[in-house]
């Protein structure tokens, strides 16, 4: 005789009115970020931030039913996609975090309808930024792009919205295209760099040798693509000297800057400064016989520190 034991998880998708059955469902047309009571701007997308628990499964009982319970209440990280047109306060928070001046902030994610009327709020407390992500940049693309921002709240709470319109001063969002960038790296010629890989700077909580919780920064590697030829030769020469000949001390590492430009290709929206950059691979892309496209190569580099900053063009 055989027994079958099934473990089942249920996911329910429901639509709930905020004030009982009399209120109809609504379409959330806009999402705004509020920091310490002040609207920081409208975001492209938002996810996470809800309470969750681990499910504990106990040993099988005599009735062949596994009893379950929950433990370890926690709150998901909140992940936003943001671009130009947000408040100076938000960019200052990002800058402070990458300057290792970590600040906890209170705030809310506000869901509004297409008339900008507040319908619900996900309020959060004591949030720390845990990740800042830069999108892939491509000189041949006309797609808009956005930074990703992830922060970890101590607590969250969903409450009904006020029903009042959100202030409209920050409705206008500036366009930031994936093709609008400028890279400098030491004295290398980066004028023909056509692509920069997406990367994320992460803040991770660890325990030090005394048992104290501290934040450390995980700095990503950088990948850039360019045509072979004169421009690529600069990177080949650097790799030959740095890797093969072994001239790779601190004094041989480079500094650089990535500037994200407005549509006029003159005004700088954001910029990231790179420190202690070293190359560990330069190689051409896959070769294909008979291909008519320009041969390109990719340089891969490590980086020890990245700092974020912005100009008034991002907030005007």
mmCIF file of N, CA, C and O in Angstrom, residues 64-120:
data_model
loop_
_atom_site.group_PDB
_atom_site.id
_atom_site.type_symbol
_atom_site.label_atom_id
_atom_site.label_comp_id
_atom_site.label_asym_id
_atom_site.label_seq_id
_atom_site.Cartn_x
_atom_site.Cartn_y
_atom_site.Cartn_z
ATOM 1 N N UNK A 64 -0.318 11.664 8.628
ATOM 2 C CA UNK A 64 0.326 11.869 7.327
ATOM 3 C C UNK A 64 0.092 13.275 6.758
ATOM 4 O O UNK A 64 0.114 13.488 5.551
ATOM 5 N N UNK A 65 -0.124 14.212 7.633
ATOM 6 C CA UNK A 65 -0.251 15.616 7.225
ATOM 7 C C UNK A 65 0.916 16.383 7.812
ATOM 8 O O UNK A 65 1.200 16.288 9.003
ATOM 9 N N UNK A 66 1.605 17.122 6.971
ATOM 10 C CA UNK A 66 2.728 17.931 7.444
ATOM 11 C C UNK A 66 2.200 19.282 7.896
ATOM 12 O O UNK A 66 1.704 20.067 7.088
ATOM 13 N N UNK A 67 2.317 19.562 9.176
ATOM 14 C CA UNK A 67 1.863 20.847 9.707
ATOM 15 C C UNK A 67 2.857 21.936 9.318
ATOM 16 O O UNK A 67 4.070 21.718 9.299
ATOM 17 N N UNK A 68 2.341 23.097 8.998
ATOM 18 C CA UNK A 68 3.178 24.217 8.576
ATOM 19 C C UNK A 68 2.896 25.443 9.422
ATOM 20 O O UNK A 68 1.787 25.622 9.953
ATOM 21 N N UNK A 69 3.898 26.291 9.531
ATOM 22 C CA UNK A 69 3.750 27.551 10.256
ATOM 23 C C UNK A 69 4.694 28.558 9.626
ATOM 24 O O UNK A 69 5.488 28.224 8.745
ATOM 25 N N UNK A 70 4.611 29.794 10.046
ATOM 26 C CA UNK A 70 5.499 30.822 9.506
ATOM 27 C C UNK A 70 6.411 31.339 10.602
ATOM 28 O O UNK A 70 6.095 31.279 11.789
ATOM 29 N N UNK A 71 7.571 31.843 10.182
ATOM 30 C CA UNK A 71 8.524 32.436 11.127
ATOM 31 C C UNK A 71 9.390 33.431 10.372
ATOM 32 O O UNK A 71 9.372 33.501 9.140
ATOM 33 N N UNK A 72 10.155 34.194 11.129
ATOM 34 C CA UNK A 72 11.144 35.108 10.557
ATOM 35 C C UNK A 72 10.498 36.146 9.637
ATOM 36 O O UNK A 72 10.737 36.184 8.429
ATOM 37 N N UNK A 73 9.685 37.004 10.220
ATOM 38 C CA UNK A 73 9.072 38.094 9.465
ATOM 39 C C UNK A 73 10.148 39.011 8.899
ATOM 40 O O UNK A 73 11.094 39.393 9.592
ATOM 41 N N UNK A 74 10.014 39.364 7.635
ATOM 42 C CA UNK A 74 10.982 40.268 6.989
ATOM 43 C C UNK A 74 10.269 41.080 5.920
ATOM 44 O O UNK A 74 9.106 40.819 5.591
ATOM 45 N N UNK A 75 10.978 42.049 5.379
ATOM 46 C CA UNK A 75 10.408 42.939 4.385
ATOM 47 C C UNK A 75 11.296 42.938 3.143
ATOM 48 O O UNK A 75 12.520 43.045 3.231
ATOM 49 N N UNK A 76 10.668 42.802 1.988
ATOM 50 C CA UNK A 76 11.411 42.766 0.732
ATOM 51 C C UNK A 76 12.088 44.107 0.457
ATOM 52 O O UNK A 76 11.600 45.164 0.875
ATOM 53 N N UNK A 77 13.199 44.056 -0.273
ATOM 54 C CA UNK A 77 13.785 45.278 -0.791
ATOM 55 C C UNK A 77 12.809 45.932 -1.772
ATOM 56 O O UNK A 77 12.034 45.248 -2.451
ATOM 57 N N UNK A 78 12.855 47.238 -1.856
ATOM 58 C CA UNK A 78 12.051 47.991 -2.822
ATOM 59 C C UNK A 78 12.963 48.356 -3.996
ATOM 60 O O UNK A 78 14.053 48.898 -3.804
ATOM 61 N N UNK A 79 12.526 48.048 -5.198
ATOM 62 C CA UNK A 79 13.317 48.301 -6.402
ATOM 63 C C UNK A 79 12.574 49.280 -7.300
ATOM 64 O O UNK A 79 11.420 49.063 -7.660
ATOM 65 N N UNK A 80 13.255 50.366 -7.659
ATOM 66 C CA UNK A 80 12.669 51.407 -8.501
ATOM 67 C C UNK A 80 13.490 51.582 -9.775
ATOM 68 O O UNK A 80 14.702 51.366 -9.783
ATOM 69 N N UNK A 81 12.826 52.019 -10.839
ATOM 70 C CA UNK A 81 13.516 52.489 -12.042
ATOM 71 C C UNK A 81 13.288 53.988 -12.121
ATOM 72 O O UNK A 81 12.133 54.447 -12.136
ATOM 73 N N UNK A 82 14.377 54.743 -12.150
ATOM 74 C CA UNK A 82 14.265 56.209 -12.148
ATOM 75 C C UNK A 82 15.171 56.796 -13.224
ATOM 76 O O UNK A 82 16.139 56.185 -13.651
ATOM 77 N N UNK A 83 14.828 57.993 -13.636
ATOM 78 C CA UNK A 83 15.632 58.697 -14.626
ATOM 79 C C UNK A 83 15.793 60.146 -14.236
ATOM 80 O O UNK A 83 15.604 60.512 -13.061
ATOM 81 N N UNK A 84 16.107 61.013 -15.182
ATOM 82 C CA UNK A 84 16.174 62.451 -14.886
ATOM 83 C C UNK A 84 14.798 62.985 -14.520
ATOM 84 O O UNK A 84 13.776 62.373 -14.810
ATOM 85 N N UNK A 85 14.783 64.133 -13.877
ATOM 86 C CA UNK A 85 13.522 64.748 -13.498
ATOM 87 C C UNK A 85 13.084 64.433 -12.092
ATOM 88 O O UNK A 85 12.028 64.885 -11.659
ATOM 89 N N UNK A 86 13.892 63.658 -11.348
ATOM 90 C CA UNK A 86 13.585 63.401 -9.945
ATOM 91 C C UNK A 86 14.121 64.565 -9.098
ATOM 92 O O UNK A 86 14.792 65.462 -9.611
ATOM 93 N N UNK A 87 13.869 64.520 -7.812
ATOM 94 C CA UNK A 87 14.253 65.635 -6.951
ATOM 95 C C UNK A 87 15.745 65.584 -6.600
ATOM 96 O O UNK A 87 16.377 64.529 -6.605
ATOM 97 N N UNK A 88 16.274 66.742 -6.268
ATOM 98 C CA UNK A 88 17.654 66.844 -5.797
ATOM 99 C C UNK A 88 17.859 65.971 -4.556
ATOM 100 O O UNK A 88 18.923 65.367 -4.374
ATOM 101 N N UNK A 89 16.836 65.869 -3.726
ATOM 102 C CA UNK A 89 16.928 65.088 -2.494
ATOM 103 C C UNK A 89 17.227 63.616 -2.786
ATOM 104 O O UNK A 89 18.032 62.981 -2.092
ATOM 105 N N UNK A 90 16.596 63.056 -3.825
ATOM 106 C CA UNK A 90 16.848 61.657 -4.171
ATOM 107 C C UNK A 90 18.273 61.471 -4.671
ATOM 108 O O UNK A 90 18.980 60.550 -4.239
ATOM 109 N N UNK A 91 18.719 62.330 -5.580
ATOM 110 C CA UNK A 91 20.080 62.194 -6.105
ATOM 111 C C UNK A 91 21.125 62.411 -5.019
ATOM 112 O O UNK A 91 22.183 61.780 -5.032
ATOM 113 N N UNK A 92 20.816 63.290 -4.053
ATOM 114 C CA UNK A 92 21.736 63.478 -2.926
ATOM 115 C C UNK A 92 21.840 62.205 -2.091
ATOM 116 O O UNK A 92 22.910 61.877 -1.566
ATOM 117 N N UNK A 93 20.732 61.493 -1.953
ATOM 118 C CA UNK A 93 20.733 60.231 -1.206
ATOM 119 C C UNK A 93 21.599 59.190 -1.911
ATOM 120 O O UNK A 93 22.391 58.490 -1.268
ATOM 121 N N UNK A 94 21.465 59.108 -3.232
ATOM 122 C CA UNK A 94 22.299 58.177 -4.000
ATOM 123 C C UNK A 94 23.767 58.559 -3.877
ATOM 124 O O UNK A 94 24.639 57.713 -3.631
ATOM 125 N N UNK A 95 24.064 59.825 -4.046
ATOM 126 C CA UNK A 95 25.451 60.299 -3.963
ATOM 127 C C UNK A 95 26.047 59.992 -2.594
ATOM 128 O O UNK A 95 27.176 59.497 -2.492
ATOM 129 N N UNK A 96 25.303 60.295 -1.538
ATOM 130 C CA UNK A 96 25.808 60.046 -0.184
ATOM 131 C C UNK A 96 26.103 58.566 0.021
ATOM 132 O O UNK A 96 27.115 58.198 0.636
ATOM 133 N N UNK A 97 25.250 57.702 -0.502
ATOM 134 C CA UNK A 97 25.442 56.269 -0.326
ATOM 135 C C UNK A 97 26.727 55.799 -0.993
ATOM 136 O O UNK A 97 27.509 55.045 -0.409
ATOM 137 N N UNK A 98 26.988 56.247 -2.235
ATOM 138 C CA UNK A 98 28.207 55.828 -2.930
ATOM 139 C C UNK A 98 29.447 56.562 -2.410
ATOM 140 O O UNK A 98 30.568 56.150 -2.703
ATOM 141 N N UNK A 99 29.224 57.635 -1.651
ATOM 142 C CA UNK A 99 30.331 58.288 -0.938
ATOM 143 C C UNK A 99 30.586 57.625 0.412
ATOM 144 O O UNK A 99 31.398 58.098 1.199
ATOM 145 N N UNK A 100 29.847 56.528 0.666
ATOM 146 C CA UNK A 100 29.943 55.762 1.920
ATOM 147 C C UNK A 100 29.468 56.556 3.135
ATOM 148 O O UNK A 100 29.882 56.323 4.261
ATOM 149 N N UNK A 101 28.584 57.496 2.868
ATOM 150 C CA UNK A 101 27.928 58.257 3.925
ATOM 151 C C UNK A 101 26.477 57.767 3.986
ATOM 152 O O UNK A 101 25.554 58.434 3.535
ATOM 153 N N UNK A 102 26.301 56.578 4.543
ATOM 154 C CA UNK A 102 25.016 55.880 4.461
ATOM 155 C C UNK A 102 23.958 56.580 5.303
ATOM 156 O O UNK A 102 24.180 56.872 6.474
ATOM 157 N N UNK A 103 22.808 56.833 4.685
ATOM 158 C CA UNK A 103 21.724 57.528 5.370
ATOM 159 C C UNK A 103 20.445 56.703 5.288
ATOM 160 O O UNK A 103 20.094 56.182 4.229
ATOM 161 N N UNK A 104 19.748 56.606 6.413
ATOM 162 C CA UNK A 104 18.448 55.942 6.442
ATOM 163 C C UNK A 104 17.348 56.973 6.175
ATOM 164 O O UNK A 104 17.394 58.079 6.706
ATOM 165 N N UNK A 105 16.392 56.567 5.353
ATOM 166 C CA UNK A 105 15.319 57.489 5.003
ATOM 167 C C UNK A 105 13.966 56.823 5.209
ATOM 168 O O UNK A 105 13.793 55.615 5.017
ATOM 169 N N UNK A 106 12.984 57.633 5.594
ATOM 170 C CA UNK A 106 11.585 57.214 5.644
ATOM 171 C C UNK A 106 10.873 57.741 4.405
ATOM 172 O O UNK A 106 11.286 58.759 3.821
ATOM 173 N N UNK A 107 9.808 57.068 4.012
ATOM 174 C CA UNK A 107 9.089 57.552 2.838
ATOM 175 C C UNK A 107 7.933 56.661 2.477
ATOM 176 O O UNK A 107 7.418 55.894 3.300
ATOM 177 N N UNK A 108 7.518 56.759 1.208
ATOM 178 C CA UNK A 108 6.379 55.981 0.739
ATOM 179 C C UNK A 108 6.432 55.863 -0.777
ATOM 180 O O UNK A 108 6.969 56.732 -1.469
ATOM 181 N N UNK A 109 5.874 54.753 -1.271
ATOM 182 C CA UNK A 109 5.591 54.599 -2.682
ATOM 183 C C UNK A 109 4.099 54.849 -2.837
ATOM 184 O O UNK A 109 3.274 54.168 -2.225
ATOM 185 N N UNK A 110 3.743 55.837 -3.639
ATOM 186 C CA UNK A 110 2.346 56.240 -3.789
ATOM 187 C C UNK A 110 1.823 55.759 -5.139
ATOM 188 O O UNK A 110 2.417 56.054 -6.177
ATOM 189 N N UNK A 111 0.733 55.009 -5.126
ATOM 190 C CA UNK A 111 0.048 54.603 -6.352
ATOM 191 C C UNK A 111 -1.073 55.593 -6.608
ATOM 192 O O UNK A 111 -1.910 55.854 -5.739
ATOM 193 N N UNK A 112 -1.075 56.148 -7.823
ATOM 194 C CA UNK A 112 -2.085 57.141 -8.186
ATOM 195 C C UNK A 112 -2.772 56.717 -9.480
ATOM 196 O O UNK A 112 -2.227 55.940 -10.271
ATOM 197 N N UNK A 113 -3.962 57.237 -9.706
ATOM 198 C CA UNK A 113 -4.649 56.959 -10.964
ATOM 199 C C UNK A 113 -4.152 57.933 -12.030
ATOM 200 O O UNK A 113 -3.230 58.718 -11.799
ATOM 201 N N UNK A 114 -4.778 57.870 -13.207
ATOM 202 C CA UNK A 114 -4.301 58.705 -14.312
ATOM 203 C C UNK A 114 -4.606 60.188 -14.105
ATOM 204 O O UNK A 114 -4.118 61.032 -14.855
ATOM 205 N N UNK A 115 -5.403 60.508 -13.115
ATOM 206 C CA UNK A 115 -5.640 61.904 -12.755
ATOM 207 C C UNK A 115 -4.715 62.343 -11.625
ATOM 208 O O UNK A 115 -4.939 63.395 -11.024
ATOM 209 N N UNK A 116 -3.720 61.511 -11.320
ATOM 210 C CA UNK A 116 -2.731 61.798 -10.281
ATOM 211 C C UNK A 116 -3.334 61.850 -8.879
ATOM 212 O O UNK A 116 -2.759 62.433 -7.973
ATOM 213 N N UNK A 117 -4.477 61.219 -8.688
ATOM 214 C CA UNK A 117 -5.088 61.178 -7.363
ATOM 215 C C UNK A 117 -4.541 59.968 -6.600
ATOM 216 O O UNK A 117 -4.530 58.850 -7.109
ATOM 217 N N UNK A 118 -4.145 60.236 -5.369
ATOM 218 C CA UNK A 118 -3.517 59.208 -4.542
ATOM 219 C C UNK A 118 -4.533 58.132 -4.147
ATOM 220 O O UNK A 118 -5.555 58.416 -3.543
ATOM 221 N N UNK A 119 -4.230 56.866 -4.500
ATOM 222 C CA UNK A 119 -5.133 55.756 -4.207
ATOM 223 C C UNK A 119 -4.628 54.860 -3.073
ATOM 224 O O UNK A 119 -5.415 54.328 -2.315
ATOM 225 N N UNK A 120 -3.319 54.642 -2.995
ATOM 226 C CA UNK A 120 -2.766 53.829 -1.901
ATOM 227 C C UNK A 120 -1.315 54.221 -1.673
ATOM 228 O O UNK A 120 -0.678 54.846 -2.530
#
